Each structure stands twice: as C-alpha cells, then as structure tokens.
mmCIF file of C-alpha atoms and ligand atoms in Angstrom:
data_model
loop_
_atom_site.group_PDB
_atom_site.id
_atom_site.type_symbol
_atom_site.label_atom_id
_atom_site.label_comp_id
_atom_site.label_asym_id
_atom_site.label_seq_id
_atom_site.Cartn_x
_atom_site.Cartn_y
_atom_site.Cartn_z
ATOM 1 C CA MET O 1 41.183 42.169 8.384
ATOM 2 C CA ALA O 2 39.991 38.683 7.357
ATOM 3 C CA ALA O 3 37.056 37.933 5.087
ATOM 4 C CA GLU O 4 35.389 36.434 8.085
ATOM 5 C CA THR O 5 34.678 40.064 9.115
ATOM 6 C CA ALA O 6 31.617 41.610 7.636
ATOM 7 C CA LEU O 7 30.032 45.079 7.873
ATOM 8 C CA LEU O 8 26.320 45.381 8.874
ATOM 9 C CA ILE O 9 24.925 48.808 7.879
ATOM 10 C CA VAL O 10 21.700 49.439 9.660
ATOM 11 C CA ASP O 11 18.754 51.589 8.092
ATOM 12 C CA VAL O 12 20.817 54.439 6.621
ATOM 13 C CA GLN O 13 17.593 55.692 4.866
ATOM 14 C CA ASN O 14 16.246 59.060 4.069
ATOM 15 C CA ASP O 15 13.522 58.926 6.566
ATOM 16 C CA PHE O 16 16.001 58.288 9.489
ATOM 17 C CA CYS O 17 18.128 61.389 8.307
ATOM 18 C CA PRO O 18 17.608 65.153 8.709
ATOM 19 C CA GLY O 19 14.395 66.252 6.737
ATOM 20 C CA GLY O 20 13.103 62.682 6.953
ATOM 21 C CA ALA O 21 9.812 61.423 8.518
ATOM 22 C CA LEU O 22 11.446 60.034 11.547
ATOM 23 C CA ALA O 23 14.613 61.991 11.556
ATOM 24 C CA VAL O 24 17.441 60.995 13.972
ATOM 25 C CA ASN O 25 19.427 63.842 15.313
ATOM 26 C CA GLU O 26 22.703 63.989 13.123
ATOM 27 C CA GLY O 27 21.569 60.835 11.358
ATOM 28 C CA ASP O 28 23.537 61.600 8.360
ATOM 29 C CA GLN O 29 26.746 61.881 10.193
ATOM 30 C CA VAL O 30 26.989 58.001 10.362
ATOM 31 C CA ILE O 31 27.567 58.123 6.616
ATOM 32 C CA PRO O 32 31.385 59.080 6.274
ATOM 33 C CA PRO O 33 32.690 56.546 8.820
ATOM 34 C CA LEU O 34 30.289 53.746 7.204
ATOM 35 C CA ASN O 35 31.575 54.590 3.781
ATOM 36 C CA GLU O 36 35.125 54.235 5.040
ATOM 37 C CA ALA O 37 34.332 50.914 6.723
ATOM 38 C CA ALA O 38 32.460 49.702 3.539
ATOM 39 C CA THR O 39 35.304 50.457 1.380
ATOM 40 C CA ALA O 40 37.973 48.824 3.806
ATOM 41 C CA VAL O 41 35.803 45.681 4.406
ATOM 42 C CA ALA O 42 35.078 45.131 0.595
ATOM 43 C CA GLN O 43 38.805 45.719 -0.391
ATOM 44 C CA ARG O 44 39.745 42.921 2.055
ATOM 45 C CA GLY O 45 37.272 40.518 0.593
ATOM 46 C CA GLY O 46 34.623 40.875 3.399
ATOM 47 C CA LEU O 47 31.080 41.055 2.974
ATOM 48 C CA VAL O 48 28.978 44.359 3.230
ATOM 49 C CA LEU O 49 25.376 44.091 4.169
ATOM 50 C CA ALA O 50 22.808 46.918 4.403
ATOM 51 C CA SER O 51 19.435 46.425 6.201
ATOM 52 C CA ARG O 52 16.536 48.671 5.367
ATOM 53 C CA ASP O 53 13.425 49.383 7.311
ATOM 54 C CA TRP O 54 10.755 48.361 4.661
ATOM 55 C CA HIS O 55 7.203 48.779 5.951
ATOM 56 C CA PRO O 56 3.814 48.240 4.412
ATOM 57 C CA ARG O 57 1.672 51.568 4.434
ATOM 58 C CA GLN O 58 -0.566 49.855 6.981
ATOM 59 C CA THR O 59 1.305 48.190 9.908
ATOM 60 C CA LYS O 60 0.726 48.237 13.606
ATOM 61 C CA HIS O 61 4.188 49.788 13.787
ATOM 62 C CA PHE O 62 2.759 53.168 12.939
ATOM 63 C CA ALA O 63 0.817 55.267 15.498
ATOM 64 C CA GLU O 64 -2.267 55.540 13.342
ATOM 65 C CA PHE O 65 -2.714 51.657 13.669
ATOM 66 C CA GLY O 66 -1.768 51.588 17.386
ATOM 67 C CA GLY O 67 2.031 51.715 17.269
ATOM 68 C CA LYS O 68 4.574 54.142 18.418
ATOM 69 C CA TRP O 69 5.943 55.771 15.175
ATOM 70 C CA PRO O 70 4.851 58.219 12.555
ATOM 71 C CA VAL O 71 4.709 56.756 9.125
ATOM 72 C CA HIS O 72 8.155 56.081 7.785
ATOM 73 C CA CYS O 73 10.111 53.892 5.356
ATOM 74 C CA VAL O 74 7.211 52.610 3.398
ATOM 75 C CA GLN O 75 8.244 50.191 0.704
ATOM 76 C CA GLY O 76 9.221 51.754 -2.580
ATOM 77 C CA THR O 77 9.007 55.502 -1.297
ATOM 78 C CA GLU O 78 11.712 58.047 -1.379
ATOM 79 C CA GLY O 79 11.823 58.010 2.393
ATOM 80 C CA ALA O 80 12.684 54.309 2.310
ATOM 81 C CA ALA O 81 15.499 54.798 -0.088
ATOM 82 C CA PHE O 82 19.193 54.623 1.145
ATOM 83 C CA HIS O 83 20.586 58.055 1.766
ATOM 84 C CA PRO O 84 22.191 59.306 -1.429
ATOM 85 C CA ASN O 85 25.524 59.801 0.116
ATOM 86 C CA LEU O 86 25.846 56.234 1.328
ATOM 87 C CA ARG O 87 28.117 54.368 -0.981
ATOM 88 C CA LEU O 88 27.385 50.672 -1.013
ATOM 89 C CA PRO O 89 30.133 48.599 -2.678
ATOM 90 C CA GLU O 90 29.281 46.281 -5.560
ATOM 91 C CA GLY O 91 27.845 43.008 -4.135
ATOM 92 C CA THR O 92 26.305 44.664 -1.110
ATOM 93 C CA ILE O 93 23.567 42.294 0.134
ATOM 94 C CA ILE O 94 20.391 44.010 1.173
ATOM 95 C CA ILE O 95 18.237 42.871 4.026
ATOM 96 C CA SER O 96 14.595 44.188 4.151
ATOM 97 C CA LYS O 97 12.926 44.033 7.527
ATOM 98 C CA GLY O 98 9.738 45.329 9.255
ATOM 99 C CA THR O 99 7.837 44.022 6.117
ATOM 100 C CA GLY O 100 4.907 42.572 8.188
ATOM 101 C CA THR O 101 1.783 44.189 9.164
ATOM 102 C CA GLU O 102 1.818 43.158 12.844
ATOM 103 C CA ASP O 103 5.554 43.438 13.979
ATOM 104 C CA ASP O 104 8.091 46.125 14.601
ATOM 105 C CA GLY O 105 10.826 44.196 12.901
ATOM 106 C CA TYR O 106 13.664 46.099 14.519
ATOM 107 C CA SER O 107 16.343 43.589 14.198
ATOM 108 C CA ALA O 108 18.068 42.785 10.800
ATOM 109 C CA PHE O 109 17.955 39.125 11.893
ATOM 110 C CA GLU O 110 14.137 39.327 11.331
ATOM 111 C CA GLY O 111 14.761 40.435 7.800
ATOM 112 C CA HIS O 112 15.305 38.648 4.458
ATOM 113 C CA THR O 113 17.208 39.138 1.191
ATOM 114 C CA ASP O 114 15.117 39.751 -2.079
ATOM 115 C CA THR O 115 15.454 36.024 -2.567
ATOM 116 C CA GLY O 116 13.967 35.220 0.910
ATOM 117 C CA GLU O 117 17.196 34.349 2.620
ATOM 118 C CA THR O 118 17.544 35.224 6.363
ATOM 119 C CA LEU O 119 20.544 37.378 7.439
ATOM 120 C CA ASP O 120 21.926 34.491 9.646
ATOM 121 C CA ALA O 121 21.777 32.100 6.467
ATOM 122 C CA VAL O 122 23.830 34.622 4.322
ATOM 123 C CA LEU O 123 26.413 35.229 7.131
ATOM 124 C CA ARG O 124 26.729 31.341 7.633
ATOM 125 C CA GLU O 125 27.235 30.713 3.903
ATOM 126 C CA HIS O 126 29.981 33.140 3.652
ATOM 127 C CA GLY O 127 31.702 32.073 6.823
ATOM 128 C CA VAL O 128 31.376 35.341 8.674
ATOM 129 C CA LYS O 129 32.218 35.181 12.327
ATOM 130 C CA ARG O 130 32.473 38.816 13.229
ATOM 131 C CA LEU O 131 30.140 41.606 12.550
ATOM 132 C CA LEU O 132 30.988 45.340 12.483
ATOM 133 C CA VAL O 133 27.652 47.102 13.134
ATOM 134 C CA GLY O 134 26.708 50.721 12.508
ATOM 135 C CA GLY O 135 23.939 52.826 11.392
ATOM 136 C CA LEU O 136 20.534 54.021 12.751
ATOM 137 C CA ALA O 137 19.106 53.944 15.253
ATOM 138 C CA THR O 138 21.280 53.069 18.246
ATOM 139 C CA ASP O 139 18.420 52.549 20.648
ATOM 140 C CA TYR O 140 16.270 50.547 18.076
ATOM 141 C CA CYS O 141 17.420 48.639 15.142
ATOM 142 C CA VAL O 142 21.167 48.854 15.964
ATOM 143 C CA ARG O 143 20.612 47.672 19.418
ATOM 144 C CA ALA O 144 18.180 44.820 18.386
ATOM 145 C CA SER O 145 20.442 43.778 15.516
ATOM 146 C CA ALA O 146 23.568 43.728 17.697
ATOM 147 C CA LEU O 147 21.852 41.637 20.563
ATOM 148 C CA ASP O 148 20.493 39.143 18.037
ATOM 149 C CA ALA O 149 23.911 38.766 16.420
ATOM 150 C CA LEU O 150 25.396 37.866 19.797
ATOM 151 C CA LYS O 151 22.711 35.502 20.456
ATOM 152 C CA HIS O 152 23.430 33.745 17.135
ATOM 153 C CA GLY O 153 27.068 33.437 18.151
ATOM 154 C CA TYR O 154 28.633 36.279 16.111
ATOM 155 C CA GLU O 155 31.350 38.357 17.542
ATOM 156 C CA VAL O 156 30.029 41.901 17.556
ATOM 157 C CA ILE O 157 31.919 45.351 17.277
ATOM 158 C CA VAL O 158 29.715 48.315 17.530
ATOM 159 C CA LEU O 159 31.047 51.370 15.610
ATOM 160 C CA THR O 160 30.532 54.151 18.216
ATOM 161 C CA ASP O 161 31.047 57.067 15.829
ATOM 162 C CA ALA O 162 28.838 55.565 13.094
ATOM 163 C CA ILE O 163 25.746 55.347 15.269
ATOM 164 C CA ARG O 164 23.052 57.753 16.274
ATOM 165 C CA GLY O 165 19.899 57.260 18.389
ATOM 166 C CA VAL O 166 16.210 58.405 18.583
ATOM 167 C CA ASP O 167 16.342 59.001 22.315
ATOM 168 C CA LEU O 168 12.649 59.220 22.811
ATOM 169 C CA GLN O 169 13.527 59.181 26.455
ATOM 170 C CA SER O 170 16.871 60.958 27.091
ATOM 171 C CA GLY O 171 19.545 58.344 27.946
ATOM 172 C CA ASP O 172 18.118 55.634 25.722
ATOM 173 C CA SER O 173 21.041 55.452 23.454
ATOM 174 C CA GLU O 174 23.591 55.416 26.191
ATOM 175 C CA ARG O 175 21.574 52.676 27.957
ATOM 176 C CA ALA O 176 21.465 50.627 24.602
ATOM 177 C CA LEU O 177 25.084 50.825 24.281
ATOM 178 C CA GLN O 178 25.644 49.581 27.867
ATOM 179 C CA GLU O 179 23.203 46.862 27.128
ATOM 180 C CA MET O 180 25.009 45.637 23.997
ATOM 181 C CA GLN O 181 28.380 45.865 25.954
ATOM 182 C CA ALA O 182 27.018 43.896 28.781
ATOM 183 C CA ALA O 183 25.765 41.305 26.272
ATOM 184 C CA GLY O 184 29.368 40.982 24.883
ATOM 185 C CA ALA O 185 29.594 43.446 22.200
ATOM 186 C CA ARG O 186 32.846 45.448 21.813
ATOM 187 C CA LEU O 187 32.480 49.170 21.345
ATOM 188 C CA MET O 188 35.114 51.006 19.019
ATOM 189 C CA THR O 189 35.530 53.747 16.795
ATOM 190 C CA THR O 190 35.548 52.885 12.958
ATOM 191 C CA ALA O 191 39.185 53.777 12.892
ATOM 192 C CA GLU O 192 40.039 51.370 15.915
ATOM 193 C CA ALA O 193 37.958 48.686 14.426
ATOM 194 C CA LEU O 194 39.568 48.746 11.074
ATOM 195 C CA GLN O 195 42.962 48.671 12.624
ATOM 196 C CA THR O 196 42.253 45.933 15.169
ATOM 197 C CA VAL O 197 40.373 43.381 13.131
HETATM 198 C C1 VGL M 1 13.729 52.206 13.605
HETATM 199 C C2 VGL M 1 12.183 53.155 14.838
HETATM 200 C C3 VGL M 1 11.245 52.639 13.856
HETATM 201 C C4 VGL M 1 15.325 51.928 13.472
HETATM 202 C C5 VGL M 1 12.722 51.636 12.819
HETATM 203 O O1 VGL M 1 15.687 51.639 12.331
HETATM 204 O O2 VGL M 1 16.004 51.960 14.374
HETATM 205 N N1 VGL M 1 13.541 52.896 14.565
HETATM 206 N N2 VGL M 1 11.562 51.843 12.933
HETATM 207 ZN ZN1 ZN M 2 10.274 51.358 11.350
#
C-alpha cells in the first residue's frame, strides 16, 4: 500500500456504540477491523484521519430544536469521546464536524481540524489519492463522507466489515451502500482492501 492511501475512520464515538445516546446496533464491532486497518496504513506511511460528531448542546440537529435526533456527541462530553477500544496511531488527524447550530454536518468534508483546516485541504497536502472509509453510521456520516470524497475526486473504498448503520427505516444501510457503489465507491472487506491497495 502506498502512502497515497489514507484511512478515514468516521465517528467511532461512545454515543454511537452500545450504551450510548444514539447507539448503532453492533456499533462497537467496527473497532477491531478499523484498528487493524489503522495499524497497517500507518505502518506503510499512510495518513490516518478520524472524524468526530461534535455538536453544540443547542442545535437544530437535535429533536428538541426541530431536528431528527436525540441529544448525542455534545462537545467535550464522555459520549462524544472516541470509544476507548479504538486505537488511533500517533499522528492521527482529528476532524470535528456538526459543530454549527443550524446544520447536520453529516459529512467529514464539512468538518475541520483543530487548526481550522478542511479535510480536503489536509488530504491534498499529503498527496492522498485513495481513501479507505469505515465507521459509523453507514446510512448517515459514512454515506455522506464517501459521496463527498468521490465528488472531490478521491478514489473510495468502503470497508464493508467496518461499518454499521442506524437503519431508522429498514434497508437504509443497504440502500446507502448501493448509492455509494453507484457513485463509484468500491466495497471490500478490510482484509481485501489491505491486500489490494
Ligand atoms: C450520525 C446521526 C446523527 C453519524 C451523526 O455519525 O452517522 N448519525 N449524527
Ligand atoms: Zn450528530
């Protein structure tokens, strides 16, 4: 794998895992394959990025202010922390998103580093051409981030064993996968992806 391949870990935070405020079924099961991918990518000199849902307490994203969701991933809370079993290699770049009071901020491409850089800018600076994408949730932030990555011209591989969905409507995750694939993403298991690229 060349250094032009980066790993984007989407929103593996306590609130999206079992016991959390917006728990995704089996959400914590994305962690072992993502830890494996992170180690492999970092070892080969590739960049690892981790996005986090990072909401203010009052945002139109939450049901009590007109949105769709229970309160989750409020900036600085335990629910917003990365899951303790997630092992982020040294040098992992954190992208915070959903930080506004008006927007959902589903895509990591709407987020920023702590110095205010966009994800696209970071990827360009590092010469990244291809993104491996995994995390939570398949039908929201993984979907939005993968589709935006394709729009920005990156090659995208979705790690099928390292994603789980909310499925507010049954079939949402399956439809999201088909949508990502139709837009040009490749779907592979983590093991396949680490062998192939
Ligand atoms: C997400 C629902 C609400 C996600 C974030 O990370 O996929 N889903 N906020
Ligand atoms: Zn959210």
